Amino acid sequence: MANKKHNKHKKKQAHNTEPISHNDPIVKTKEEKKYLERRRLYFLIGALLGLVIAVVGGHIVSKSDTEFNFPDIDSLSSLDLFDSWTPKLSKFLPKALLEDELFGFSNKKKSKVDLSEDFVVGKSMKKEDPSMGPKYPVIMVPGVITTALESWYLSANDAEDSLNDTIKCSPESYYRKRLWGSIFMLKSMIFDKKCWLKSLKLDEETGLDPQGAKLRAAGGFESTDFFVPGYWIWNKILNNLGVLGYDSNNMLTAAYDWRLAYLDIERRDKYFSRLKNQIELWHKTHNQEKVVLFGHSMGVQIVYYFLKWVESEGPLYGNGGDNWCNTYIDSIVDISGSVLGAPKAVPALISGEMKDTVQLNEAALYGLEAFLNKKERVDLLRHWFGIPSMLPKGGTLIWGNKTHAWDDPSCSANLEENYPYRNFGNCSYGDFIRFSDTNETYSVDAAFDFINYGAPDWFVDRTKDQYSYGIATSELELEENNKNHRFWTNPLEFQLPKAPDMKIYCFYGVGNPTERSYVYKHSNATTDPPFVVDYEFGGQGGSRSVFLADGDGTLPLITHSMCHKWAEGKSPYNPGDVKVKIVELKHEPKKFDMRGGAKSAEHVDILGSAELNEYLLKIASGKGDEIEERKITDLQYWVKEMNWPL
């Protein structure tokens, strides 16, 4: 059935430019596919290995562990290493090497402007249209794990802490250090693993700070500028906004502790209250101008959660009233939002695995298991109560059943590539989890049973208390759910605000193979959870134990279905007829560029996309109406034919 619909949609799509089919981005030569999939992974492993060598070397030559600090290196958190080191490298590297574009060091003038370079997009747009400048204040909400976390714990009674703690740590050595998102993080992971893990885990009962640890999201633009030196996150966008005239008076990074369940971010840090106050202040001090919110990945879920929180009544809610969003918010920008969830969150919470770990070579995998085995990884993730917010939502309606899924591949296209499916009798991604040792298959709904199997009660109870993954079946149910925070991370169970003047822009990458379903087996190993990904399935070093679909490398295409549903106009899901504009960005990475270059639409690297940056600058300067929609996949047609209850 899915294949017939797919063929029909192809005819409808003929007017679109550069149409993408499942046989376009996914089916490549084996060599090219392996290179594209593993290029970033090898780069990160190599970078990590280099840092480990540097850290270990520094540790050996240091006089004592207490003197083992990296004040100079830690200060490089906002440094783009290769660009900044080129003048220094010229003192001892051959000139020919520095001018070799393969290594990215060339300073020769190029015939074309490199749009991936800092400030270039902003300067080009400003030159083309000098009237462009700051109109709306901008708030940027980062995604999961990309916000740095700092330690603020100090003990007033070391003796009492020593009696109560089974793991002895020195809070002074961690004080105001970044235990996540820095070189210091790597040092702590290697030489102080137990204390590092203790600091990162939240309390099992309260979901807040555990005894003997207190981490907080780093403040300012540096909290999400770079993850570690040389690996930018929001830096490109910040630079281009700066060209237009934005500064700290009209631009803000709303960093948050992504480990916390969403309501606990408010309960502990008053995050949403401070966000509400900032927006109201800017509205007052910027000639009644509204605010634009840029969200990325999990940050998009935070933004939509905020829209419901701010208008709802209750002791921990915003109490802003039904017109607050329409009064204060001009636009929501959804950048690769995990709105309907990420499949990779499922194996992460079942067995501490995902495509990136499965495809490690044997030596790297052995090192990972020796340092942090599967059970330890699952335990850590279960102590981060924000992670379950990214589990798939909508069940078989969105993710398919055991017969078919909307984004199913064509089995006849390439028999060799589809070898793994033959063992299970079908080609459907709707078989979300397959067991190679029993030939049993399960849909996405059953995945929650595997996540909860053997999980402690505190994890299961807090997940049920904070999140919901189903589908509302009546408009009355949607209206009731608007009053309960448990439903605000699932757009299938809440309504957009009645804000007819507000706009939503959805930008996401396509054409990049993305994990979609998995092959598991039962495990009896003492260091393993009960179920683990079958690394040996189908050969190919485990690459065939994870099935890939179209997407951005992290989120499959189907998770963006809600943007298309909202775009249909006024409905029970969109009662205020909020206008939605969708642009699909084709992933076209540049060879020999570790971050993909100006045309990358990979999940994180899209933040450096020249096209995306151009759109963001237009929206911020009040010219969002100039953006033209572009839909180059079949998702728009799948959404129209889904059996929506409303």
PDB file of N, CA and C in Angstrom, residues 344-421:
ATOM      1  N   LYS A 344      16.406   7.509  17.640  1.00  0.00           N
ATOM      2  CA  LYS A 344      17.658   7.152  18.304  1.00  0.00           C
ATOM      3  C   LYS A 344      17.560   7.251  19.826  1.00  0.00           C
ATOM      4  N   ALA A 345      16.537   7.955  20.344  1.00  0.00           N
ATOM      5  CA  ALA A 345      16.347   8.010  21.792  1.00  0.00           C
ATOM      6  C   ALA A 345      15.925   6.655  22.349  1.00  0.00           C
ATOM      7  N   VAL A 346      15.303   5.816  21.510  1.00  0.00           N
ATOM      8  CA  VAL A 346      14.828   4.502  21.968  1.00  0.00           C
ATOM      9  C   VAL A 346      15.986   3.564  22.287  1.00  0.00           C
ATOM     10  N   PRO A 347      16.888   3.262  21.337  1.00  0.00           N
ATOM     11  CA  PRO A 347      18.011   2.379  21.696  1.00  0.00           C
ATOM     12  C   PRO A 347      18.925   2.987  22.753  1.00  0.00           C
ATOM     13  N   ALA A 348      18.980   4.311  22.810  1.00  0.00           N
ATOM     14  CA  ALA A 348      19.801   4.948  23.842  1.00  0.00           C
ATOM     15  C   ALA A 348      19.300   4.585  25.233  1.00  0.00           C
ATOM     16  N   LEU A 349      17.963   4.547  25.410  1.00  0.00           N
ATOM     17  CA  LEU A 349      17.389   4.245  26.715  1.00  0.00           C
ATOM     18  C   LEU A 349      17.185   2.751  26.948  1.00  0.00           C
ATOM     19  N   ILE A 350      17.236   1.942  25.888  1.00  0.00           N
ATOM     20  CA  ILE A 350      17.149   0.487  26.052  1.00  0.00           C
ATOM     21  C   ILE A 350      18.514  -0.105  26.374  1.00  0.00           C
ATOM     22  N   SER A 351      19.516   0.291  25.597  1.00  0.00           N
ATOM     23  CA  SER A 351      20.825  -0.366  25.716  1.00  0.00           C
ATOM     24  C   SER A 351      22.008   0.585  25.639  1.00  0.00           C
ATOM     25  N   GLY A 352      21.765   1.895  25.668  1.00  0.00           N
ATOM     26  CA  GLY A 352      22.875   2.840  25.611  1.00  0.00           C
ATOM     27  C   GLY A 352      23.570   2.863  24.277  1.00  0.00           C
ATOM     28  N   GLU A 353      22.830   2.542  23.199  1.00  0.00           N
ATOM     29  CA  GLU A 353      23.423   2.446  21.869  1.00  0.00           C
ATOM     30  C   GLU A 353      22.672   3.326  20.880  1.00  0.00           C
ATOM     31  N   MET A 354      23.311   3.561  19.745  1.00  0.00           N
ATOM     32  CA  MET A 354      22.700   4.229  18.600  1.00  0.00           C
ATOM     33  C   MET A 354      23.603   3.944  17.406  1.00  0.00           C
ATOM     34  N   LYS A 355      23.242   4.498  16.258  1.00  0.00           N
ATOM     35  CA  LYS A 355      24.015   4.204  15.047  1.00  0.00           C
ATOM     36  C   LYS A 355      25.501   4.516  15.233  1.00  0.00           C
ATOM     37  N   ASP A 356      25.820   5.615  15.885  1.00  0.00           N
ATOM     38  CA  ASP A 356      27.214   6.031  16.024  1.00  0.00           C
ATOM     39  C   ASP A 356      28.038   5.025  16.819  1.00  0.00           C
ATOM     40  N   THR A 357      27.435   4.399  17.834  1.00  0.00           N
ATOM     41  CA  THR A 357      28.180   3.404  18.603  1.00  0.00           C
ATOM     42  C   THR A 357      28.221   2.067  17.878  1.00  0.00           C
ATOM     43  N   VAL A 358      27.139   1.733  17.187  1.00  0.00           N
ATOM     44  CA  VAL A 358      27.075   0.452  16.487  1.00  0.00           C
ATOM     45  C   VAL A 358      28.133   0.368  15.403  1.00  0.00           C
ATOM     46  N   GLN A 359      28.412   1.481  14.722  1.00  0.00           N
ATOM     47  CA  GLN A 359      29.307   1.467  13.577  1.00  0.00           C
ATOM     48  C   GLN A 359      30.763   1.761  13.935  1.00  0.00           C
ATOM     49  N   LEU A 360      31.083   1.784  15.214  1.00  0.00           N
ATOM     50  CA  LEU A 360      32.486   1.895  15.605  1.00  0.00           C
ATOM     51  C   LEU A 360      33.224   0.614  15.226  1.00  0.00           C
ATOM     52  N   ASN A 361      34.505   0.753  14.903  1.00  0.00           N
ATOM     53  CA  ASN A 361      35.272  -0.465  14.636  1.00  0.00           C
ATOM     54  C   ASN A 361      35.552  -1.182  15.960  1.00  0.00           C
ATOM     55  N   GLU A 362      36.087  -2.382  15.878  1.00  0.00           N
ATOM     56  CA  GLU A 362      36.229  -3.221  17.062  1.00  0.00           C
ATOM     57  C   GLU A 362      37.112  -2.578  18.130  1.00  0.00           C
ATOM     58  N   ALA A 363      38.186  -1.944  17.701  1.00  0.00           N
ATOM     59  CA  ALA A 363      39.102  -1.332  18.669  1.00  0.00           C
ATOM     60  C   ALA A 363      38.424  -0.178  19.399  1.00  0.00           C
ATOM     61  N   ALA A 364      37.735   0.687  18.638  1.00  0.00           N
ATOM     62  CA  ALA A 364      37.051   1.825  19.249  1.00  0.00           C
ATOM     63  C   ALA A 364      35.916   1.355  20.152  1.00  0.00           C
ATOM     64  N   LEU A 365      35.199   0.330  19.705  1.00  0.00           N
ATOM     65  CA  LEU A 365      34.097  -0.205  20.502  1.00  0.00           C
ATOM     66  C   LEU A 365      34.608  -0.808  21.802  1.00  0.00           C
ATOM     67  N   TYR A 366      35.725  -1.506  21.720  1.00  0.00           N
ATOM     68  CA  TYR A 366      36.323  -2.080  22.930  1.00  0.00           C
ATOM     69  C   TYR A 366      36.703  -0.970  23.911  1.00  0.00           C
ATOM     70  N   GLY A 367      37.283   0.108  23.383  1.00  0.00           N
ATOM     71  CA  GLY A 367      37.659   1.225  24.237  1.00  0.00           C
ATOM     72  C   GLY A 367      36.461   1.874  24.893  1.00  0.00           C
ATOM     73  N   LEU A 368      35.379   2.042  24.125  1.00  0.00           N
ATOM     74  CA  LEU A 368      34.163   2.637  24.676  1.00  0.00           C
ATOM     75  C   LEU A 368      33.587   1.771  25.783  1.00  0.00           C
ATOM     76  N   GLU A 369      33.523   0.464  25.548  1.00  0.00           N
ATOM     77  CA  GLU A 369      32.956  -0.443  26.543  1.00  0.00           C
ATOM     78  C   GLU A 369      33.818  -0.499  27.798  1.00  0.00           C
ATOM     79  N   ALA A 370      35.127  -0.424  27.623  1.00  0.00           N
ATOM     80  CA  ALA A 370      36.020  -0.453  28.782  1.00  0.00           C
ATOM     81  C   ALA A 370      35.873   0.813  29.618  1.00  0.00           C
ATOM     82  N   PHE A 371      35.638   1.926  28.951  1.00  0.00           N
ATOM     83  CA  PHE A 371      35.524   3.200  29.663  1.00  0.00           C
ATOM     84  C   PHE A 371      34.133   3.389  30.256  1.00  0.00           C
ATOM     85  N   LEU A 372      33.086   3.138  29.461  1.00  0.00           N
ATOM     86  CA  LEU A 372      31.706   3.342  29.891  1.00  0.00           C
ATOM     87  C   LEU A 372      30.855   2.290  29.184  1.00  0.00           C
ATOM     88  N   ASN A 373      30.575   1.193  29.874  1.00  0.00           N
ATOM     89  CA  ASN A 373      29.870   0.099  29.219  1.00  0.00           C
ATOM     90  C   ASN A 373      28.385   0.415  29.045  1.00  0.00           C
ATOM     91  N   LYS A 374      27.675  -0.475  28.391  1.00  0.00           N
ATOM     92  CA  LYS A 374      26.276  -0.220  28.040  1.00  0.00           C
ATOM     93  C   LYS A 374      25.417   0.043  29.272  1.00  0.00           C
ATOM     94  N   LYS A 375      25.590  -0.753  30.312  1.00  0.00           N
ATOM     95  CA  LYS A 375      24.792  -0.558  31.517  1.00  0.00           C
ATOM     96  C   LYS A 375      25.048   0.808  32.135  1.00  0.00           C
ATOM     97  N   GLU A 376      26.287   1.223  32.138  1.00  0.00           N
ATOM     98  CA  GLU A 376      26.624   2.534  32.699  1.00  0.00           C
ATOM     99  C   GLU A 376      26.027   3.651  31.854  1.00  0.00           C
ATOM    100  N   ARG A 377      26.039   3.485  30.535  1.00  0.00           N
ATOM    101  CA  ARG A 377      25.473   4.509  29.657  1.00  0.00           C
ATOM    102  C   ARG A 377      23.960   4.617  29.846  1.00  0.00           C
ATOM    103  N   VAL A 378      23.286   3.479  29.931  1.00  0.00           N
ATOM    104  CA  VAL A 378      21.839   3.496  30.157  1.00  0.00           C
ATOM    105  C   VAL A 378      21.521   4.134  31.502  1.00  0.00           C
ATOM    106  N   ASP A 379      22.288   3.790  32.515  1.00  0.00           N
ATOM    107  CA  ASP A 379      22.052   4.346  33.849  1.00  0.00           C
ATOM    108  C   ASP A 379      22.203   5.860  33.845  1.00  0.00           C
ATOM    109  N   LEU A 380      23.223   6.367  33.162  1.00  0.00           N
ATOM    110  CA  LEU A 380      23.422   7.812  33.079  1.00  0.00           C
ATOM    111  C   LEU A 380      22.253   8.481  32.370  1.00  0.00           C
ATOM    112  N   LEU A 381      21.827   7.927  31.244  1.00  0.00           N
ATOM    113  CA  LEU A 381      20.733   8.518  30.476  1.00  0.00           C
ATOM    114  C   LEU A 381      19.418   8.486  31.241  1.00  0.00           C
ATOM    115  N   ARG A 382      19.202   7.461  32.036  1.00  0.00           N
ATOM    116  CA  ARG A 382      17.972   7.401  32.838  1.00  0.00           C
ATOM    117  C   ARG A 382      17.950   8.468  33.921  1.00  0.00           C
ATOM    118  N   HIS A 383      19.111   8.963  34.306  1.00  0.00           N
ATOM    119  CA  HIS A 383      19.185  10.035  35.301  1.00  0.00           C
ATOM    120  C   HIS A 383      19.057  11.418  34.660  1.00  0.00           C
ATOM    121  N   TRP A 384      18.877  11.471  33.348  1.00  0.00           N
ATOM    122  CA  TRP A 384      18.625  12.730  32.647  1.00  0.00           C
ATOM    123  C   TRP A 384      17.169  12.715  32.198  1.00  0.00           C
ATOM    124  N   PHE A 385      16.311  13.389  32.945  1.00  0.00           N
ATOM    125  CA  PHE A 385      14.871  13.251  32.731  1.00  0.00           C
ATOM    126  C   PHE A 385      14.352  14.092  31.568  1.00  0.00           C
ATOM    127  N   GLY A 386      15.236  14.851  30.935  1.00  0.00           N
ATOM    128  CA  GLY A 386      14.838  15.543  29.715  1.00  0.00           C
ATOM    129  C   GLY A 386      14.883  14.640  28.496  1.00  0.00           C
ATOM    130  N   ILE A 387      15.678  13.574  28.547  1.00  0.00           N
ATOM    131  CA  ILE A 387      15.845  12.683  27.392  1.00  0.00           C
ATOM    132  C   ILE A 387      14.540  12.018  26.963  1.00  0.00           C
ATOM    133  N   PRO A 388      13.686  11.515  27.884  1.00  0.00           N
ATOM    134  CA  PRO A 388      12.439  10.877  27.440  1.00  0.00           C
ATOM    135  C   PRO A 388      11.504  11.803  26.663  1.00  0.00           C
ATOM    136  N   SER A 389      11.712  13.107  26.741  1.00  0.00           N
ATOM    137  CA  SER A 389      10.872  14.025  25.959  1.00  0.00           C
ATOM    138  C   SER A 389      11.082  13.836  24.468  1.00  0.00           C
ATOM    139  N   MET A 390      12.191  13.198  24.082  1.00  0.00           N
ATOM    140  CA  MET A 390      12.522  13.029  22.670  1.00  0.00           C
ATOM    141  C   MET A 390      12.136  11.659  22.121  1.00  0.00           C
ATOM    142  N   LEU A 391      11.443  10.852  22.912  1.00  0.00           N
ATOM    143  CA  LEU A 391      10.972   9.561  22.414  1.00  0.00           C
ATOM    144  C   LEU A 391       9.880   9.767  21.364  1.00  0.00           C
ATOM    145  N   PRO A 392       9.739   8.840  20.408  1.00  0.00           N
ATOM    146  CA  PRO A 392       8.752   9.005  19.327  1.00  0.00           C
ATOM    147  C   PRO A 392       7.326   9.142  19.845  1.00  0.00           C
ATOM    148  N   LYS A 393       6.582  10.032  19.219  1.00  0.00           N
ATOM    149  CA  LYS A 393       5.196  10.302  19.595  1.00  0.00           C
ATOM    150  C   LYS A 393       4.266   9.974  18.430  1.00  0.00           C
ATOM    151  N   GLY A 394       3.060   9.584  18.754  1.00  0.00           N
ATOM    152  CA  GLY A 394       2.069   9.336  17.706  1.00  0.00           C
ATOM    153  C   GLY A 394       1.906   7.890  17.316  1.00  0.00           C
ATOM    154  N   GLY A 395       2.715   6.999  17.880  1.00  0.00           N
ATOM    155  CA  GLY A 395       2.544   5.576  17.637  1.00  0.00           C
ATOM    156  C   GLY A 395       2.547   5.200  16.173  1.00  0.00           C
ATOM    157  N   THR A 396       1.677   4.262  15.819  1.00  0.00           N
ATOM    158  CA  THR A 396       1.658   3.723  14.457  1.00  0.00           C
ATOM    159  C   THR A 396       1.122   4.722  13.440  1.00  0.00           C
ATOM    160  N   LEU A 397       0.362   5.735  13.879  1.00  0.00           N
ATOM    161  CA  LEU A 397      -0.119   6.755  12.943  1.00  0.00           C
ATOM    162  C   LEU A 397       1.049   7.432  12.248  1.00  0.00           C
ATOM    163  N   ILE A 398       2.074   7.783  13.003  1.00  0.00           N
ATOM    164  CA  ILE A 398       3.232   8.495  12.466  1.00  0.00           C
ATOM    165  C   ILE A 398       4.323   7.525  12.020  1.00  0.00           C
ATOM    166  N   TRP A 399       4.629   6.528  12.844  1.00  0.00           N
ATOM    167  CA  TRP A 399       5.829   5.719  12.651  1.00  0.00           C
ATOM    168  C   TRP A 399       5.577   4.387  11.953  1.00  0.00           C
ATOM    169  N   GLY A 400       4.327   4.079  11.650  1.00  0.00           N
ATOM    170  CA  GLY A 400       4.023   2.877  10.885  1.00  0.00           C
ATOM    171  C   GLY A 400       3.737   1.663  11.746  1.00  0.00           C
ATOM    172  N   ASN A 401       3.033   0.691  11.144  1.00  0.00           N
ATOM    173  CA  ASN A 401       2.732  -0.563  11.825  1.00  0.00           C
ATOM    174  C   ASN A 401       3.535  -1.695  11.197  1.00  0.00           C
ATOM    175  N   LYS A 402       3.205  -2.924  11.535  1.00  0.00           N
ATOM    176  CA  LYS A 402       4.003  -4.062  11.068  1.00  0.00           C
ATOM    177  C   LYS A 402       3.758  -4.386   9.598  1.00  0.00           C
ATOM    178  N   THR A 403       2.815  -3.674   8.981  1.00  0.00           N
ATOM    179  CA  THR A 403       2.550  -3.865   7.556  1.00  0.00           C
ATOM    180  C   THR A 403       3.281  -2.846   6.701  1.00  0.00           C
ATOM    181  N   HIS A 404       3.218  -1.580   7.103  1.00  0.00           N
ATOM    182  CA  HIS A 404       3.868  -0.542   6.308  1.00  0.00           C
ATOM    183  C   HIS A 404       4.093   0.716   7.137  1.00  0.00           C
ATOM    184  N   ALA A 405       4.995   1.551   6.656  1.00  0.00           N
ATOM    185  CA  ALA A 405       5.204   2.897   7.181  1.00  0.00           C
ATOM    186  C   ALA A 405       5.273   3.839   5.994  1.00  0.00           C
ATOM    187  N   TRP A 406       4.978   5.101   6.227  1.00  0.00           N
ATOM    188  CA  TRP A 406       4.894   6.061   5.120  1.00  0.00           C
ATOM    189  C   TRP A 406       6.229   6.244   4.417  1.00  0.00           C
ATOM    190  N   ASP A 407       7.303   6.136   5.146  1.00  0.00           N
ATOM    191  CA  ASP A 407       8.622   6.361   4.553  1.00  0.00           C
ATOM    192  C   ASP A 407       9.340   5.058   4.227  1.00  0.00           C
ATOM    193  N   ASP A 408       8.583   3.976   4.027  1.00  0.00           N
ATOM    194  CA  ASP A 408       9.197   2.692   3.690  1.00  0.00           C
ATOM    195  C   ASP A 408      10.028   2.784   2.414  1.00  0.00           C
ATOM    196  N   PRO A 409      11.129   2.024   2.347  1.00  0.00           N
ATOM    197  CA  PRO A 409      11.937   1.976   1.126  1.00  0.00           C
ATOM    198  C   PRO A 409      11.290   1.060   0.100  1.00  0.00           C
ATOM    199  N   SER A 410      11.809   1.096  -1.096  1.00  0.00           N
ATOM    200  CA  SER A 410      11.370   0.182  -2.145  1.00  0.00           C
ATOM    201  C   SER A 410      12.292  -1.026  -2.138  1.00  0.00           C
ATOM    202  N   CYS A 411      11.754  -2.184  -1.754  1.00  0.00           N
ATOM    203  CA  CYS A 411      12.605  -3.377  -1.609  1.00  0.00           C
ATOM    204  C   CYS A 411      13.193  -3.827  -2.935  1.00  0.00           C
ATOM    205  N   SER A 412      12.484  -3.570  -4.004  1.00  0.00           N
ATOM    206  CA  SER A 412      12.949  -4.054  -5.297  1.00  0.00           C
ATOM    207  C   SER A 412      14.051  -3.189  -5.877  1.00  0.00           C
ATOM    208  N   ALA A 413      14.302  -2.032  -5.259  1.00  0.00           N
ATOM    209  CA  ALA A 413      15.268  -1.094  -5.829  1.00  0.00           C
ATOM    210  C   ALA A 413      16.679  -1.665  -5.810  1.00  0.00           C
ATOM    211  N   ASN A 414      17.025  -2.335  -4.740  1.00  0.00           N
ATOM    212  CA  ASN A 414      18.396  -2.840  -4.611  1.00  0.00           C
ATOM    213  C   ASN A 414      18.387  -4.039  -3.673  1.00  0.00           C
ATOM    214  N   LEU A 415      18.403  -5.224  -4.261  1.00  0.00           N
ATOM    215  CA  LEU A 415      18.273  -6.444  -3.467  1.00  0.00           C
ATOM    216  C   LEU A 415      19.379  -6.563  -2.436  1.00  0.00           C
ATOM    217  N   GLU A 416      20.605  -6.238  -2.819  1.00  0.00           N
ATOM    218  CA  GLU A 416      21.738  -6.366  -1.906  1.00  0.00           C
ATOM    219  C   GLU A 416      21.602  -5.410  -0.726  1.00  0.00           C
ATOM    220  N   GLU A 417      21.194  -4.169  -1.022  1.00  0.00           N
ATOM    221  CA  GLU A 417      21.069  -3.187   0.047  1.00  0.00           C
ATOM    222  C   GLU A 417      19.961  -3.569   1.023  1.00  0.00           C
ATOM    223  N   ASN A 418      18.937  -4.271   0.547  1.00  0.00           N
ATOM    224  CA  ASN A 418      17.812  -4.620   1.396  1.00  0.00           C
ATOM    225  C   ASN A 418      17.925  -6.034   1.968  1.00  0.00           C
ATOM    226  N   TYR A 419      19.122  -6.596   1.902  1.00  0.00           N
ATOM    227  CA  TYR A 419      19.335  -7.949   2.420  1.00  0.00           C
ATOM    228  C   TYR A 419      18.784  -8.139   3.838  1.00  0.00           C
ATOM    229  N   PRO A 420      18.991  -7.204   4.772  1.00  0.00           N
ATOM    230  CA  PRO A 420      18.540  -7.447   6.143  1.00  0.00           C
ATOM    231  C   PRO A 420      17.042  -7.687   6.244  1.00  0.00           C
ATOM    232  N   TYR A 421      16.251  -7.010   5.384  1.00  0.00           N
ATOM    233  CA  TYR A 421      14.808  -7.125   5.507  1.00  0.00           C
ATOM    234  C   TYR A 421      14.313  -8.529   5.170  1.00  0.00           C
TER     235      TYR A 421
END
